Coordinates of C-alpha atoms and ligand atoms in Angstrom, one line a residue:
M353 CA -6.3 -3.0 -9.4
L354 CA -2.6 -2.6 -9.8
D355 CA -0.6 -1.8 -12.9
V356 CA 3.2 -1.6 -12.8
E357 CA 4.5 -0.3 -16.1
G358 CA 8.2 -0.3 -17.0
V359 CA 9.3 0.5 -13.5
S360 CA 13.1 0.8 -12.7
R361 CA 15.0 1.6 -9.6
S362 CA 18.8 1.6 -9.2
F363 CA 21.1 1.9 -6.2
G364 CA 24.5 3.4 -6.9
G365 CA 24.1 2.7 -10.6
V366 CA 23.1 -0.9 -10.3
Y367 CA 19.5 -1.8 -11.1
A368 CA 17.6 -3.5 -8.3
V369 CA 14.5 -3.4 -10.4
Q370 CA 14.7 -2.9 -14.2
N371 CA 11.8 -2.2 -16.5
V372 CA 9.4 -4.4 -14.6
S373 CA 5.7 -4.5 -15.7
L374 CA 2.9 -6.5 -14.2
S375 CA -0.9 -6.1 -13.8
V376 CA -2.8 -7.5 -10.9
A377 CA -6.6 -7.9 -11.2
E378 CA -9.0 -7.2 -8.4
G379 CA -9.4 -10.4 -6.2
E380 CA -6.2 -11.9 -7.6
V381 CA -3.4 -13.4 -5.5
R382 CA -0.2 -12.6 -7.4
A383 CA 3.0 -14.2 -6.2
I384 CA 6.3 -12.5 -6.9
I385 CA 9.1 -15.0 -6.6
G386 CA 12.8 -15.0 -7.2
P387 CA 16.2 -15.8 -5.7
N388 CA 18.0 -13.6 -3.1
G389 CA 18.7 -10.1 -4.4
A390 CA 16.2 -10.5 -7.3
G391 CA 14.6 -7.2 -6.5
K392 CA 11.4 -8.5 -4.8
S393 CA 11.6 -6.2 -1.8
T394 CA 12.5 -3.3 -3.9
L395 CA 9.4 -3.8 -6.0
F396 CA 7.4 -4.3 -2.8
N397 CA 8.7 -0.9 -1.5
L398 CA 8.0 0.8 -4.9
V399 CA 4.4 -0.3 -4.8
G400 CA 4.0 0.5 -1.1
G401 CA 5.5 4.0 -1.6
H402 CA 8.6 3.5 0.6
L403 CA 10.8 3.9 -2.4
T404 CA 10.3 6.0 -5.5
A405 CA 11.0 4.7 -9.0
D406 CA 13.6 6.2 -11.3
S407 CA 11.3 5.7 -14.2
G408 CA 8.0 4.0 -15.0
T409 CA 4.5 4.3 -13.6
I410 CA 2.5 2.6 -11.0
T411 CA -1.3 2.8 -11.3
Y412 CA -3.6 1.7 -8.5
S413 CA -7.4 1.6 -8.8
G414 CA -7.1 3.4 -12.1
R415 CA -5.0 6.3 -10.8
P416 CA -1.2 6.9 -11.0
I417 CA 0.2 6.9 -7.5
D418 CA 3.9 7.7 -8.3
G419 CA 3.9 10.9 -6.4
A420 CA 1.9 9.6 -3.4
S421 CA 3.5 9.0 -0.1
A422 CA 3.4 5.6 1.7
H423 CA 1.0 7.1 4.2
R424 CA -1.3 8.3 1.4
R425 CA -1.2 4.9 -0.3
A426 CA -2.0 3.2 3.0
H427 CA -4.9 5.5 3.5
D428 CA -6.1 4.6 0.0
G429 CA -6.1 0.9 0.8
I430 CA -2.6 -0.5 0.2
A431 CA -1.4 -2.3 3.3
T432 CA 2.0 -3.8 3.8
V433 CA 3.6 -6.5 5.9
F434 CA 7.4 -6.0 5.6
Q435 CA 10.0 -8.6 5.3
G436 CA 11.2 -9.6 8.7
A437 CA 8.7 -7.2 10.3
R438 CA 9.0 -6.9 14.1
I439 CA 6.1 -6.7 16.5
F440 CA 6.1 -3.8 18.9
R441 CA 7.5 -5.0 22.2
G442 CA 5.9 -4.1 25.5
M443 CA 2.5 -4.0 23.8
T444 CA -0.3 -6.6 23.8
A445 CA -1.4 -8.3 20.6
R446 CA -4.5 -6.1 20.5
E447 CA -2.4 -2.9 20.8
N448 CA -0.1 -4.1 18.1
V449 CA -3.0 -4.5 15.8
M450 CA -4.5 -1.1 16.8
V451 CA -1.4 0.6 15.5
G452 CA -2.5 -0.6 12.0
A453 CA -5.6 1.6 12.1
Q454 CA -3.3 4.7 11.9
P455 CA -3.9 5.6 8.3
W456 CA -7.5 6.5 8.9
T457 CA -7.4 8.0 12.4
R458 CA -9.0 11.4 12.1
H459 CA -8.0 13.0 15.4
G460 CA -4.2 13.1 15.7
F461 CA -1.8 13.2 18.5
V462 CA -3.2 16.2 20.3
A463 CA -6.6 14.6 20.8
A464 CA -4.9 11.4 21.9
A465 CA -2.6 13.2 24.4
L466 CA -5.5 15.2 25.9
R467 CA -7.7 12.1 25.8
L468 CA -10.6 14.2 24.4
P469 CA -14.0 12.5 24.1
R470 CA -13.8 12.4 20.3
H471 CA -10.5 10.6 20.7
R472 CA -12.0 8.1 23.1
S473 CA -14.9 7.2 20.8
E474 CA -12.4 6.8 17.9
E475 CA -10.2 4.6 20.1
R476 CA -13.2 2.4 20.8
A477 CA -13.9 2.1 17.1
I478 CA -10.3 1.2 16.4
R479 CA -10.4 -1.4 19.3
E480 CA -13.4 -3.0 17.7
Q481 CA -11.7 -3.0 14.3
A482 CA -8.6 -4.6 15.9
E483 CA -10.8 -7.3 17.6
H484 CA -12.3 -8.1 14.3
A485 CA -8.8 -8.3 12.6
L486 CA -7.6 -10.6 15.4
E487 CA -10.6 -12.9 14.9
R488 CA -9.9 -13.1 11.1
V489 CA -6.3 -14.3 11.8
G490 CA -7.4 -16.7 14.5
L491 CA -5.8 -14.8 17.4
A492 CA -8.9 -13.5 19.2
D493 CA -8.1 -15.5 22.3
W494 CA -4.6 -14.0 22.5
A495 CA -5.6 -10.3 22.3
D496 CA -4.4 -9.5 25.9
R497 CA -1.1 -11.4 25.6
E498 CA 2.2 -9.6 25.4
A499 CA 2.8 -9.8 21.6
E500 CA 6.5 -10.7 22.1
S501 CA 5.5 -13.8 24.1
L502 CA 3.7 -15.3 21.1
P503 CA 5.4 -17.9 19.0
L504 CA 6.8 -16.6 15.7
G505 CA 4.0 -18.1 13.6
Q506 CA 1.4 -16.2 15.7
Q507 CA 3.5 -13.0 15.6
R508 CA 3.5 -13.3 11.8
R509 CA -0.3 -13.6 11.7
L510 CA -0.4 -10.6 14.1
Q511 CA 1.4 -8.6 11.5
V512 CA -1.3 -9.6 9.0
A513 CA -4.0 -8.6 11.5
R514 CA -2.3 -5.2 11.9
A515 CA -2.3 -4.7 8.1
L516 CA -6.0 -5.8 8.0
C517 CA -6.9 -3.3 10.6
S518 CA -6.3 -0.5 8.0
Q519 CA -9.1 -2.2 5.9
P520 CA -7.0 -2.6 2.8
R521 CA -8.1 -3.3 -0.7
L522 CA -4.6 -4.5 -1.7
L523 CA -2.4 -6.4 0.8
L524 CA 1.4 -6.6 0.1
L525 CA 3.2 -9.4 2.0
D526 CA 7.0 -9.7 1.8
E527 CA 8.1 -13.3 2.6
P528 CA 5.6 -13.8 5.4
A529 CA 6.5 -17.5 5.7
S530 CA 10.2 -17.1 6.2
G531 CA 11.6 -18.7 9.3
L532 CA 8.3 -20.4 10.1
R533 CA 8.1 -24.1 11.1
A534 CA 5.9 -26.4 8.9
G535 CA 2.8 -26.2 11.1
E536 CA 3.1 -22.4 11.2
R537 CA 3.5 -22.2 7.5
T538 CA 0.4 -24.3 7.0
A539 CA -1.6 -22.0 9.3
L540 CA -0.3 -18.9 7.4
A541 CA -1.2 -20.5 4.1
E542 CA -4.7 -21.2 5.4
L543 CA -5.1 -17.6 6.5
I544 CA -4.0 -16.4 3.0
E545 CA -6.5 -18.7 1.5
D546 CA -9.3 -17.4 3.8
L547 CA -8.4 -13.8 2.8
R548 CA -8.4 -14.7 -0.8
A549 CA -11.9 -16.3 -0.4
G550 CA -13.0 -13.0 1.1
G551 CA -12.0 -11.3 -2.1
L552 CA -8.9 -9.5 -0.9
T553 CA -6.3 -8.7 -3.6
M554 CA -2.8 -9.7 -2.6
L555 CA 0.8 -9.4 -3.8
L556 CA 2.7 -12.2 -2.1
I557 CA 6.4 -11.9 -2.3
E558 CA 8.1 -15.3 -1.6
H559 CA 11.4 -17.0 -1.9
D560 CA 10.0 -20.5 -1.7
V561 CA 8.2 -21.5 -4.9
R562 CA 6.4 -24.4 -3.1
F563 CA 4.7 -22.0 -0.6
V564 CA 3.0 -20.0 -3.4
A565 CA 2.1 -22.9 -5.7
R566 CA -1.3 -23.5 -4.0
L567 CA -2.0 -19.9 -3.1
A568 CA -1.4 -17.8 -6.1
D569 CA -3.5 -17.4 -9.2
R570 CA -0.4 -16.2 -11.1
V571 CA 3.3 -16.0 -10.4
T572 CA 5.7 -13.4 -11.7
V573 CA 9.4 -14.5 -11.5
L574 CA 12.1 -11.9 -10.9
D575 CA 15.8 -12.5 -11.4
L576 CA 18.5 -9.8 -11.3
G577 CA 15.8 -7.1 -11.3
Q578 CA 13.9 -8.3 -14.3
V579 CA 10.8 -10.4 -15.0
I580 CA 12.0 -13.7 -16.5
A581 CA 8.6 -15.5 -16.4
E582 CA 5.0 -15.1 -15.6
G583 CA 2.1 -17.5 -15.6
T584 CA 0.3 -20.0 -13.5
P585 CA 2.3 -21.7 -10.7
Q586 CA 2.5 -24.8 -12.9
E587 CA 3.7 -22.9 -15.9
V588 CA 6.5 -21.0 -14.1
T589 CA 7.8 -24.0 -12.1
S590 CA 8.4 -25.9 -15.4
D591 CA 10.0 -22.9 -17.1
K592 CA 13.7 -23.5 -17.9
R593 CA 14.9 -20.0 -17.1
V594 CA 13.1 -20.2 -13.7
I595 CA 14.7 -23.6 -12.9
K596 CA 18.1 -22.2 -13.9
A597 CA 17.7 -19.1 -11.7
Y598 CA 16.7 -21.2 -8.8
I599 CA 19.4 -23.9 -9.2
G600 CA 22.0 -21.1 -9.3
D601 CA 20.5 -19.8 -6.1
E602 CA 20.6 -23.3 -4.5
D603 CA 24.3 -23.6 -5.5
E604 CA 25.0 -20.3 -3.7
H605 CA 23.2 -21.6 -0.6
A606 CA 25.3 -24.7 -0.8
R607 CA 28.4 -22.6 -0.9
G608 CA 27.3 -20.9 2.3
H609 CA 26.1 -17.5 1.1
Ligands
LIG897 N1 18.6 0.5 0.0 C1 19.5 -0.1 -0.8 N2 20.7 0.4 -1.1 C2 21.6 -0.3 -1.9 N3 21.3 -1.4 -2.6 C3 20.1 -2.0 -2.4 C4 19.1 -1.4 -1.5 N4 18.0 -2.2 -1.5 C5 18.3 -3.2 -2.3 N5 19.5 -3.1 -2.8 C6 20.1 -4.0 -3.8 O1 19.1 -4.3 -4.8 C7 19.1 -5.7 -5.1 C8 17.8 -6.2 -4.9 O2 17.5 -6.3 -3.5 P1 16.1 -6.7 -2.9 O3 16.2 -6.5 -1.4 O4 15.0 -6.0 -3.6 O5 16.1 -8.3 -3.3 P2 15.1 -9.4 -2.8 O6 14.6 -10.1 -4.0 O7 14.1 -8.8 -1.9 O8 16.1 -10.4 -2.0 P3 15.8 -11.3 -0.7 O9 15.2 -12.6 -1.2 O10 17.1 -11.6 -0.1 O11 14.9 -10.6 0.3 C9 20.2 -6.3 -4.3 O12 21.4 -6.4 -5.1 C10 20.4 -5.4 -3.1 O13 21.7 -5.4 -2.6
LIG898 MG1 13.6 -9.2 0.0

């Protein structure tokens, strides 16, 4: 489903991602882990189309997508939940999710502004799609609540519902569990397991190795922009280079970075 081949991206002459290759099969949950600054979000944005690569090729569903905009990629089934994504304030949970349907709305702003009949029937379809997505993430009962009044764990699942509303074939999640309490993390993990059981292909970016251990089929480990290990969760967590990269990171945390 996704082939990243020799992809590099630098900022001001410093590589954020350097010669990274990985292949994700249809139905696979692939975790990308690594310490702070490893290049995880840069890779995420390269796949989502929010950044362009300096070199290398990304193939999705058998076609190179290097020249395709983020909007085009979303339309073609790549959905994203950004790191630290914020909900839209002043909107209900349902409205937040409806925004996710944007990639495939056919009648743009003019029809919306004039509230033409074709727009209204489209809005109804999107509303149904949103209801369905809210159900999938366990938030159907909260549809009419102000999104910002929901606890963080539910807001995070709302972001997932928004991504699901675009009916993706590949879902990219950038540290969806960060900042969540234990119970909220468990609920999110269960949701990811459900989506996986439904056959959705996912790229799960995560800082915490423990969170992905039960969820991912395979794990790719990035450090300083490069792939330093790849394998099953068991394989990578016992890899010496991975342990070293993480211990270095723990030290930095201990020093207060
Ligand atoms: N837009 C940018 N401009 C300049 N440098 C950037 C930019 N984006 C990322 N970088 C740099 O690229 C490197 C990788 O950053 P990236 O955000 O991809 O790491 P990460 O693995 O997602 O880290 P974290 O776990 O903290 O989210 C870092 O050194 C970062 O400072
Ligand atoms: Mg990041």
